[in-house]
């Protein structure tokens, strides 16, 4: 068999084996964060969050067909799509390494068997190392866009190497056209693929200009960066922007029907392309002809976004931003709902605003007039700063208080009142410490050195949470690594002993020494998909989740260097051994030390094959609600999994999930006014003119002296609808809508709330005449306005719930009228007692039934539960813990013990160690007379707390300081156990608990651990 045939066979085999690895470890259902939304929108071709991923959804829909009508298999099929996309990425990585490596040897050397073995070994080791790299493996087993995005990066880079190999062939431009088409397609998945262009430009330059110069290299680099900018800032938004301008001119200017301008524009664009092709062909201008063809194929690939417009007009249940025409599509593509951030110039967090400038007006289709009308002028919405406050390369730009605190901590700024402008040095310190070090360097080390754990934020600012496995290095950075307590034993603790890192660095040096052009090409791919993203994203701290998935292509480039590390070792061994033996030895040794160790270490924390917790917890949220309920959520993890459960699995479609963060958009309010599946429209009284952008976006609260006591909320809305002028207040900027109070009330019909079961008969004495509450702040934004509209006009017809994970600010002061019924609080027209310091009264009858008969979560010790899962597990434990506490107060010890049995069965100590949210489990058993079970739980708690404290007190110097809060919490829990041991007269156990508490409390007071 020829080398080419065997090389192709090996590439396919590696791709299939990698795909098999990812299929075997893929999650069978949705994961947390965006996966639930992506799977749901792919399954029914709906419109997801901006800037959209229509090609991902289209291919995802194709893969979902292999579920053959079984909705429970849909997520698995779409996750397999990611697995296969990732496997094919590995295949193209292998071929790319081989092609790059072959350029290091002349034809005579390449004909030698030893060289061929070494080259193939380099490809296998590099590809296999990337197969088991942490970040890539993470994306490969879930239904997210990053796996498919990596595939496009891999195939585009490979295609450019194929062009280089065939550049002297007259038909070689077909590879350029293919790359253009793939680039256009990739935009329909994610924009990350575009960052490969500078490396591609350099391949072109080195091939076309054998005599390279520093000037030529710089020009080529700038050309590649320019191509990225042209596609990102001109072609992608520009095509749609021009379509919008044509649409406005033809409809508003010429009075033609809607969409006529868009049709004319695309006819004009097609005509322009045809003219360009004919003209360049006539003039025999090859480069011009290729450029026009490339532009055309980029547009053909980019045309996948028409799916979003088509499906948005179909009125799909998930229809984010509702991009129904060219005008609204532009806003969607520009991600305007997420705001903007400075890149090269801007103001720091404490710069004073000089004035406010107008933004781009919002046009809305008005069927009555047959025109697009401006519904929001966006007047005075963009802050303008004094020139003296504008800085170059601003990294600390967010004005939110918790972001400012983090900026100052990372940059070492001591300025309590934010009185001074941060220095440029402090700005760079934040950039290097947080953005570059923490949000890239830490991830890089995860992939090629090792990872301490998967707990976001559980590390100090200096050292991060990467680990190597080399004892003295890890202990100097992170403290003791032996005798870890059960609470610190983490499946994501992966140790690679620096082997991947050292091999990659050796490969990088070797490549530059052998062929600096290849070194520059791979370096550009590495930097543009890594450091360039860091600079562009300009992230604040803290981020809501880890972001390593964004840098997977950079780690792809490093995997190429790992492959060249094999050749470096091969070259070294030839000084002592036969060439063929050197090749076999280099390949075998590096394979065992890098991908084998990476795979063995990483399997247990990437294997999600039996994990159904996301779906189970989503069902728990939905099952917390009574039929036909309205459920207010806020974040991704209490919304997207619920969407998945409803849209894909058809579960509890009677519950209307209302996301409060999306409710600030008029498009989303509009969707809440429509029936979806078994869920009736939300009772919203506002008209479209009022809730759309530019309508009533905010209502100010300007208290009037003559208003005494709380104001009936429904009456206020009636005035807004019937006599809006009475609630308008003149200001220098024009009339604003206001409420003359911050105190509101909802009247209660006692008979009705009893008849609808909103308040059970045995709690009727707690029903109040009206619910009263006070709002904070100076104004009410659209999301809370709409929520209050729903509350005012629901008339207790439908149950109203709040997700328990939204945060108390979402309850707008209604905390005293909430009833815990699972993972959600129900709003009840009663003043219920005894909240135990939490929002929401526990109705033991209702919650007991749901906890025992409806909620079903399986978190057995064999599953890998990452931080998202364990956090949700603790939330669910808290619900059961509160139920146990309430049952004990009602002297229902047997029921409390039964509840403890259930939650421990679902989430055992071995999966998520007992902690704060399980502190009353032992009490339930002791009170029920089940002493043996009580002691078992008690001793596990005592052991884990003692192990933790012993571990923390082993730290010395600055490393000890990071555990202060944990030590104090553990001491409080240990004291709680101490009191229980005395209360229940546990004999020797009580003596041991007292001894443990005294020992650690004395050590804490001594504070020697801090020295």
PDB file of C-alpha atoms in Angstrom, residues 630-866:
ATOM      1  CA  UNK A 630     -46.828  30.739  35.216  1.00  0.00           C
ATOM      2  CA  UNK A 631     -43.210  30.218  36.290  1.00  0.00           C
ATOM      3  CA  UNK A 632     -40.802  33.171  36.453  1.00  0.00           C
ATOM      4  CA  UNK A 633     -37.162  32.190  35.911  1.00  0.00           C
ATOM      5  CA  UNK A 634     -34.082  34.306  35.349  1.00  0.00           C
ATOM      6  CA  UNK A 635     -30.882  32.552  34.296  1.00  0.00           C
ATOM      7  CA  UNK A 636     -29.808  29.989  31.714  1.00  0.00           C
ATOM      8  CA  UNK A 637     -29.844  26.962  34.003  1.00  0.00           C
ATOM      9  CA  UNK A 638     -33.369  27.466  35.292  1.00  0.00           C
ATOM     10  CA  UNK A 639     -34.690  28.216  31.793  1.00  0.00           C
ATOM     11  CA  UNK A 640     -32.959  26.316  28.968  1.00  0.00           C
ATOM     12  CA  UNK A 641     -33.297  22.841  30.540  1.00  0.00           C
ATOM     13  CA  UNK A 642     -37.003  23.577  31.060  1.00  0.00           C
ATOM     14  CA  UNK A 643     -37.342  24.612  27.429  1.00  0.00           C
ATOM     15  CA  UNK A 644     -35.695  21.361  26.435  1.00  0.00           C
ATOM     16  CA  UNK A 645     -38.034  19.289  28.625  1.00  0.00           C
ATOM     17  CA  UNK A 646     -41.088  21.015  27.167  1.00  0.00           C
ATOM     18  CA  UNK A 647     -40.075  21.436  23.521  1.00  0.00           C
ATOM     19  CA  UNK A 648     -38.324  18.118  22.959  1.00  0.00           C
ATOM     20  CA  UNK A 649     -39.697  15.697  25.513  1.00  0.00           C
ATOM     21  CA  UNK A 650     -43.158  17.290  25.627  1.00  0.00           C
ATOM     22  CA  UNK A 651     -43.063  17.401  29.423  1.00  0.00           C
ATOM     23  CA  UNK A 652     -45.419  19.704  31.358  1.00  0.00           C
ATOM     24  CA  UNK A 653     -46.192  21.975  28.428  1.00  0.00           C
ATOM     25  CA  UNK A 654     -49.014  23.475  30.503  1.00  0.00           C
ATOM     26  CA  UNK A 655     -46.475  25.495  32.494  1.00  0.00           C
ATOM     27  CA  UNK A 656     -45.575  28.853  30.949  1.00  0.00           C
ATOM     28  CA  UNK A 657     -41.886  29.543  31.590  1.00  0.00           C
ATOM     29  CA  UNK A 658     -41.308  33.307  31.666  1.00  0.00           C
ATOM     30  CA  UNK A 659     -37.659  34.336  31.722  1.00  0.00           C
ATOM     31  CA  UNK A 660     -37.336  37.684  33.498  1.00  0.00           C
ATOM     32  CA  UNK A 661     -34.087  38.670  31.800  1.00  0.00           C
ATOM     33  CA  UNK A 662     -35.682  38.185  28.361  1.00  0.00           C
ATOM     34  CA  UNK A 663     -38.844  39.949  29.487  1.00  0.00           C
ATOM     35  CA  UNK A 664     -37.077  43.283  28.963  1.00  0.00           C
ATOM     36  CA  UNK A 665     -37.550  42.738  25.220  1.00  0.00           C
ATOM     37  CA  UNK A 666     -40.844  43.707  23.660  1.00  0.00           C
ATOM     38  CA  UNK A 667     -40.541  40.758  21.275  1.00  0.00           C
ATOM     39  CA  UNK A 668     -40.558  38.383  24.259  1.00  0.00           C
ATOM     40  CA  UNK A 669     -43.509  40.098  25.929  1.00  0.00           C
ATOM     41  CA  UNK A 670     -45.368  39.693  22.638  1.00  0.00           C
ATOM     42  CA  UNK A 671     -44.699  35.948  22.684  1.00  0.00           C
ATOM     43  CA  UNK A 672     -46.033  35.728  26.239  1.00  0.00           C
ATOM     44  CA  UNK A 673     -49.376  37.058  24.983  1.00  0.00           C
ATOM     45  CA  UNK A 674     -49.852  33.972  22.779  1.00  0.00           C
ATOM     46  CA  UNK A 675     -50.963  30.435  23.580  1.00  0.00           C
ATOM     47  CA  UNK A 676     -48.195  27.841  23.316  1.00  0.00           C
ATOM     48  CA  UNK A 677     -48.983  24.129  23.455  1.00  0.00           C
ATOM     49  CA  UNK A 678     -51.122  23.586  26.584  1.00  0.00           C
ATOM     50  CA  UNK A 679     -50.203  26.938  28.112  1.00  0.00           C
ATOM     51  CA  UNK A 680     -52.676  29.792  27.802  1.00  0.00           C
ATOM     52  CA  UNK A 681     -51.451  33.344  27.104  1.00  0.00           C
ATOM     53  CA  UNK A 682     -50.169  35.278  30.075  1.00  0.00           C
ATOM     54  CA  UNK A 683     -52.693  37.843  31.350  1.00  0.00           C
ATOM     55  CA  UNK A 684     -50.876  40.925  30.025  1.00  0.00           C
ATOM     56  CA  UNK A 685     -52.992  44.052  29.661  1.00  0.00           C
ATOM     57  CA  UNK A 686     -50.452  46.184  27.809  1.00  0.00           C
ATOM     58  CA  UNK A 687     -51.042  46.706  24.107  1.00  0.00           C
ATOM     59  CA  UNK A 688     -48.330  46.071  21.527  1.00  0.00           C
ATOM     60  CA  UNK A 689     -47.688  49.809  21.288  1.00  0.00           C
ATOM     61  CA  UNK A 690     -46.997  49.897  25.007  1.00  0.00           C
ATOM     62  CA  UNK A 691     -44.757  46.859  25.401  1.00  0.00           C
ATOM     63  CA  UNK A 692     -42.715  47.087  22.196  1.00  0.00           C
ATOM     64  CA  UNK A 693     -39.335  48.838  22.216  1.00  0.00           C
ATOM     65  CA  UNK A 694     -39.846  52.551  22.640  1.00  0.00           C
ATOM     66  CA  UNK A 695     -43.217  52.045  24.340  1.00  0.00           C
ATOM     67  CA  UNK A 696     -43.213  51.878  28.116  1.00  0.00           C
ATOM     68  CA  UNK A 697     -39.672  50.605  28.698  1.00  0.00           C
ATOM     69  CA  UNK A 698     -39.413  51.999  32.220  1.00  0.00           C
ATOM     70  CA  UNK A 699     -41.813  53.452  34.746  1.00  0.00           C
ATOM     71  CA  UNK A 700     -40.291  55.860  37.226  1.00  0.00           C
ATOM     72  CA  UNK A 701     -41.439  55.964  40.815  1.00  0.00           C
ATOM     73  CA  UNK A 702     -41.955  59.590  41.875  1.00  0.00           C
ATOM     74  CA  UNK A 703     -43.628  59.573  45.249  1.00  0.00           C
ATOM     75  CA  UNK A 704     -46.390  62.110  45.777  1.00  0.00           C
ATOM     76  CA  UNK A 705     -47.079  63.502  49.228  1.00  0.00           C
ATOM     77  CA  UNK A 706     -50.850  63.212  48.879  1.00  0.00           C
ATOM     78  CA  UNK A 707     -50.589  59.450  48.239  1.00  0.00           C
ATOM     79  CA  UNK A 708     -51.071  57.737  51.582  1.00  0.00           C
ATOM     80  CA  UNK A 709     -50.484  54.010  51.896  1.00  0.00           C
ATOM     81  CA  UNK A 710     -50.070  51.444  49.138  1.00  0.00           C
ATOM     82  CA  UNK A 711     -51.813  51.939  45.788  1.00  0.00           C
ATOM     83  CA  UNK A 712     -53.887  49.266  44.107  1.00  0.00           C
ATOM     84  CA  UNK A 713     -51.743  47.940  41.262  1.00  0.00           C
ATOM     85  CA  UNK A 714     -54.655  47.049  39.001  1.00  0.00           C
ATOM     86  CA  UNK A 715     -56.049  50.566  39.284  1.00  0.00           C
ATOM     87  CA  UNK A 716     -52.695  52.005  38.251  1.00  0.00           C
ATOM     88  CA  UNK A 717     -52.675  49.861  35.127  1.00  0.00           C
ATOM     89  CA  UNK A 718     -56.245  50.903  34.358  1.00  0.00           C
ATOM     90  CA  UNK A 719     -55.172  54.547  34.505  1.00  0.00           C
ATOM     91  CA  UNK A 720     -52.223  53.757  32.231  1.00  0.00           C
ATOM     92  CA  UNK A 721     -54.616  52.316  29.662  1.00  0.00           C
ATOM     93  CA  UNK A 722     -57.532  54.733  29.951  1.00  0.00           C
ATOM     94  CA  UNK A 723     -55.918  58.024  31.019  1.00  0.00           C
ATOM     95  CA  UNK A 724     -52.164  57.685  30.424  1.00  0.00           C
ATOM     96  CA  UNK A 725     -51.691  61.447  30.621  1.00  0.00           C
ATOM     97  CA  UNK A 726     -52.428  61.284  34.349  1.00  0.00           C
ATOM     98  CA  UNK A 727     -49.275  59.215  34.856  1.00  0.00           C
ATOM     99  CA  UNK A 728     -46.968  61.326  32.734  1.00  0.00           C
ATOM    100  CA  UNK A 729     -44.400  63.658  34.197  1.00  0.00           C
ATOM    101  CA  UNK A 730     -42.665  66.499  32.311  1.00  0.00           C
ATOM    102  CA  UNK A 731     -38.844  66.531  32.312  1.00  0.00           C
ATOM    103  CA  UNK A 732     -36.172  68.324  30.297  1.00  0.00           C
ATOM    104  CA  UNK A 733     -36.003  65.274  28.045  1.00  0.00           C
ATOM    105  CA  UNK A 734     -39.772  65.130  27.518  1.00  0.00           C
ATOM    106  CA  UNK A 735     -42.675  63.312  29.142  1.00  0.00           C
ATOM    107  CA  UNK A 736     -41.952  60.189  31.168  1.00  0.00           C
ATOM    108  CA  UNK A 737     -44.331  57.594  32.573  1.00  0.00           C
ATOM    109  CA  UNK A 738     -44.365  57.327  36.357  1.00  0.00           C
ATOM    110  CA  UNK A 739     -46.108  55.770  39.323  1.00  0.00           C
ATOM    111  CA  UNK A 740     -46.785  58.195  42.188  1.00  0.00           C
ATOM    112  CA  UNK A 741     -45.637  55.678  44.822  1.00  0.00           C
ATOM    113  CA  UNK A 742     -43.239  52.877  45.670  1.00  0.00           C
ATOM    114  CA  UNK A 743     -45.856  51.034  47.697  1.00  0.00           C
ATOM    115  CA  UNK A 744     -48.284  48.731  45.932  1.00  0.00           C
ATOM    116  CA  UNK A 745     -51.006  46.284  46.779  1.00  0.00           C
ATOM    117  CA  UNK A 746     -53.074  43.506  45.238  1.00  0.00           C
ATOM    118  CA  UNK A 747     -56.616  43.068  46.520  1.00  0.00           C
ATOM    119  CA  UNK A 748     -57.626  39.559  47.510  1.00  0.00           C
ATOM    120  CA  UNK A 749     -60.945  37.813  46.925  1.00  0.00           C
ATOM    121  CA  UNK A 750     -60.906  35.314  49.805  1.00  0.00           C
ATOM    122  CA  UNK A 751     -63.653  33.109  48.403  1.00  0.00           C
ATOM    123  CA  UNK A 752     -61.941  32.908  45.012  1.00  0.00           C
ATOM    124  CA  UNK A 753     -58.501  31.956  46.286  1.00  0.00           C
ATOM    125  CA  UNK A 754     -60.072  29.208  48.372  1.00  0.00           C
ATOM    126  CA  UNK A 755     -62.158  27.987  45.434  1.00  0.00           C
ATOM    127  CA  UNK A 756     -59.133  27.857  43.090  1.00  0.00           C
ATOM    128  CA  UNK A 757     -57.031  26.077  45.708  1.00  0.00           C
ATOM    129  CA  UNK A 758     -54.483  28.896  45.799  1.00  0.00           C
ATOM    130  CA  UNK A 759     -54.697  28.695  49.581  1.00  0.00           C
ATOM    131  CA  UNK A 760     -55.701  25.354  51.114  1.00  0.00           C
ATOM    132  CA  UNK A 761     -58.603  25.252  53.527  1.00  0.00           C
ATOM    133  CA  UNK A 762     -56.380  24.586  56.533  1.00  0.00           C
ATOM    134  CA  UNK A 763     -54.479  27.828  55.895  1.00  0.00           C
ATOM    135  CA  UNK A 764     -57.491  30.079  55.293  1.00  0.00           C
ATOM    136  CA  UNK A 765     -56.910  31.970  58.512  1.00  0.00           C
ATOM    137  CA  UNK A 766     -53.665  33.308  57.050  1.00  0.00           C
ATOM    138  CA  UNK A 767     -55.349  34.867  53.993  1.00  0.00           C
ATOM    139  CA  UNK A 768     -54.880  38.638  53.926  1.00  0.00           C
ATOM    140  CA  UNK A 769     -57.210  41.306  52.566  1.00  0.00           C
ATOM    141  CA  UNK A 770     -54.476  42.465  50.249  1.00  0.00           C
ATOM    142  CA  UNK A 771     -50.833  41.847  49.476  1.00  0.00           C
ATOM    143  CA  UNK A 772     -48.716  44.935  50.031  1.00  0.00           C
ATOM    144  CA  UNK A 773     -45.063  45.480  49.160  1.00  0.00           C
ATOM    145  CA  UNK A 774     -42.551  48.211  48.542  1.00  0.00           C
ATOM    146  CA  UNK A 775     -40.301  48.530  45.504  1.00  0.00           C
ATOM    147  CA  UNK A 776     -36.727  49.775  45.776  1.00  0.00           C
ATOM    148  CA  UNK A 777     -34.840  52.001  43.370  1.00  0.00           C
ATOM    149  CA  UNK A 778     -36.025  54.901  41.236  1.00  0.00           C
ATOM    150  CA  UNK A 779     -37.668  53.065  38.359  1.00  0.00           C
ATOM    151  CA  UNK A 780     -39.222  49.799  37.241  1.00  0.00           C
ATOM    152  CA  UNK A 781     -37.865  48.176  34.084  1.00  0.00           C
ATOM    153  CA  UNK A 782     -40.003  46.452  31.496  1.00  0.00           C
ATOM    154  CA  UNK A 783     -39.448  42.957  32.878  1.00  0.00           C
ATOM    155  CA  UNK A 784     -40.801  43.890  36.306  1.00  0.00           C
ATOM    156  CA  UNK A 785     -43.500  46.087  34.778  1.00  0.00           C
ATOM    157  CA  UNK A 786     -44.716  43.093  32.785  1.00  0.00           C
ATOM    158  CA  UNK A 787     -44.497  40.828  35.826  1.00  0.00           C
ATOM    159  CA  UNK A 788     -46.585  43.307  37.833  1.00  0.00           C
ATOM    160  CA  UNK A 789     -49.034  43.518  34.917  1.00  0.00           C
ATOM    161  CA  UNK A 790     -49.441  39.737  35.046  1.00  0.00           C
ATOM    162  CA  UNK A 791     -49.887  39.795  38.826  1.00  0.00           C
ATOM    163  CA  UNK A 792     -52.472  42.578  38.616  1.00  0.00           C
ATOM    164  CA  UNK A 793     -54.612  40.882  35.973  1.00  0.00           C
ATOM    165  CA  UNK A 794     -54.200  37.214  36.824  1.00  0.00           C
ATOM    166  CA  UNK A 795     -56.866  37.501  39.549  1.00  0.00           C
ATOM    167  CA  UNK A 796     -55.498  34.280  41.064  1.00  0.00           C
ATOM    168  CA  UNK A 797     -56.835  32.287  38.119  1.00  0.00           C
ATOM    169  CA  UNK A 798     -53.454  30.671  37.462  1.00  0.00           C
ATOM    170  CA  UNK A 799     -50.777  29.667  39.954  1.00  0.00           C
ATOM    171  CA  UNK A 800     -47.799  32.045  39.964  1.00  0.00           C
ATOM    172  CA  UNK A 801     -44.337  30.685  40.764  1.00  0.00           C
ATOM    173  CA  UNK A 802     -40.793  31.985  41.045  1.00  0.00           C
ATOM    174  CA  UNK A 803     -37.767  29.772  40.511  1.00  0.00           C
ATOM    175  CA  UNK A 804     -35.934  29.421  43.815  1.00  0.00           C
ATOM    176  CA  UNK A 805     -32.655  30.075  41.992  1.00  0.00           C
ATOM    177  CA  UNK A 806     -33.596  33.496  40.577  1.00  0.00           C
ATOM    178  CA  UNK A 807     -32.335  35.404  43.612  1.00  0.00           C
ATOM    179  CA  UNK A 808     -34.394  37.499  45.997  1.00  0.00           C
ATOM    180  CA  UNK A 809     -34.296  40.617  43.794  1.00  0.00           C
ATOM    181  CA  UNK A 810     -36.646  38.831  41.387  1.00  0.00           C
ATOM    182  CA  UNK A 811     -39.322  38.626  44.078  1.00  0.00           C
ATOM    183  CA  UNK A 812     -39.698  42.464  44.071  1.00  0.00           C
ATOM    184  CA  UNK A 813     -40.484  42.508  47.800  1.00  0.00           C
ATOM    185  CA  UNK A 814     -43.064  39.699  47.806  1.00  0.00           C
ATOM    186  CA  UNK A 815     -40.945  37.381  49.967  1.00  0.00           C
ATOM    187  CA  UNK A 816     -43.487  37.224  52.812  1.00  0.00           C
ATOM    188  CA  UNK A 817     -46.117  35.819  50.468  1.00  0.00           C
ATOM    189  CA  UNK A 818     -44.126  32.971  48.964  1.00  0.00           C
ATOM    190  CA  UNK A 819     -44.696  29.299  49.652  1.00  0.00           C
ATOM    191  CA  UNK A 820     -41.989  26.723  48.945  1.00  0.00           C
ATOM    192  CA  UNK A 821     -43.366  23.893  46.806  1.00  0.00           C
ATOM    193  CA  UNK A 822     -40.154  22.361  45.505  1.00  0.00           C
ATOM    194  CA  UNK A 823     -37.581  24.109  43.350  1.00  0.00           C
ATOM    195  CA  UNK A 824     -40.059  26.969  43.024  1.00  0.00           C
ATOM    196  CA  UNK A 825     -41.886  29.376  45.294  1.00  0.00           C
ATOM    197  CA  UNK A 826     -45.597  29.905  44.811  1.00  0.00           C
ATOM    198  CA  UNK A 827     -47.081  33.347  45.324  1.00  0.00           C
ATOM    199  CA  UNK A 828     -49.964  33.010  47.770  1.00  0.00           C
ATOM    200  CA  UNK A 829     -52.366  35.695  49.051  1.00  0.00           C
ATOM    201  CA  UNK A 830     -51.549  34.945  52.658  1.00  0.00           C
ATOM    202  CA  UNK A 831     -49.106  36.092  55.294  1.00  0.00           C
ATOM    203  CA  UNK A 832     -47.490  32.838  56.275  1.00  0.00           C
ATOM    204  CA  UNK A 833     -45.308  32.468  59.371  1.00  0.00           C
ATOM    205  CA  UNK A 834     -41.927  30.970  60.161  1.00  0.00           C
ATOM    206  CA  UNK A 835     -39.644  31.289  57.135  1.00  0.00           C
ATOM    207  CA  UNK A 836     -36.466  30.091  58.913  1.00  0.00           C
ATOM    208  CA  UNK A 837     -34.572  33.038  57.455  1.00  0.00           C
ATOM    209  CA  UNK A 838     -35.451  31.962  53.900  1.00  0.00           C
ATOM    210  CA  UNK A 839     -38.028  33.310  51.496  1.00  0.00           C
ATOM    211  CA  UNK A 840     -41.136  31.219  51.465  1.00  0.00           C
ATOM    212  CA  UNK A 841     -43.208  29.339  53.994  1.00  0.00           C
ATOM    213  CA  UNK A 842     -43.050  25.542  53.789  1.00  0.00           C
ATOM    214  CA  UNK A 843     -46.459  23.967  53.304  1.00  0.00           C
ATOM    215  CA  UNK A 844     -45.540  20.499  54.475  1.00  0.00           C
ATOM    216  CA  UNK A 845     -48.612  18.794  53.020  1.00  0.00           C
ATOM    217  CA  UNK A 846     -47.965  20.039  49.486  1.00  0.00           C
ATOM    218  CA  UNK A 847     -44.185  19.790  49.547  1.00  0.00           C
ATOM    219  CA  UNK A 848     -44.183  16.327  51.146  1.00  0.00           C
ATOM    220  CA  UNK A 849     -46.361  14.958  48.359  1.00  0.00           C
ATOM    221  CA  UNK A 850     -44.131  16.419  45.648  1.00  0.00           C
ATOM    222  CA  UNK A 851     -40.890  15.475  47.372  1.00  0.00           C
ATOM    223  CA  UNK A 852     -41.936  11.881  47.845  1.00  0.00           C
ATOM    224  CA  UNK A 853     -44.092  11.196  44.803  1.00  0.00           C
ATOM    225  CA  UNK A 854     -43.073  13.557  41.979  1.00  0.00           C
ATOM    226  CA  UNK A 855     -39.407  14.480  42.237  1.00  0.00           C
ATOM    227  CA  UNK A 856     -37.049  11.835  40.887  1.00  0.00           C
ATOM    228  CA  UNK A 857     -33.340  12.577  40.616  1.00  0.00           C
ATOM    229  CA  UNK A 858     -30.582   9.980  40.419  1.00  0.00           C
ATOM    230  CA  UNK A 859     -27.109  11.153  41.401  1.00  0.00           C
ATOM    231  CA  UNK A 860     -25.461   7.836  42.152  1.00  0.00           C
ATOM    232  CA  UNK A 861     -21.766   7.781  43.126  1.00  0.00           C
ATOM    233  CA  UNK A 862     -20.721   6.429  39.731  1.00  0.00           C
ATOM    234  CA  UNK A 863     -21.793   9.573  37.900  1.00  0.00           C
ATOM    235  CA  UNK A 864     -19.539  12.486  37.136  1.00  0.00           C
ATOM    236  CA  UNK A 865     -21.248  15.481  38.697  1.00  0.00           C
ATOM    237  CA  UNK A 866     -19.535  18.700  37.748  1.00  0.00           C
TER     238      UNK A 866
END
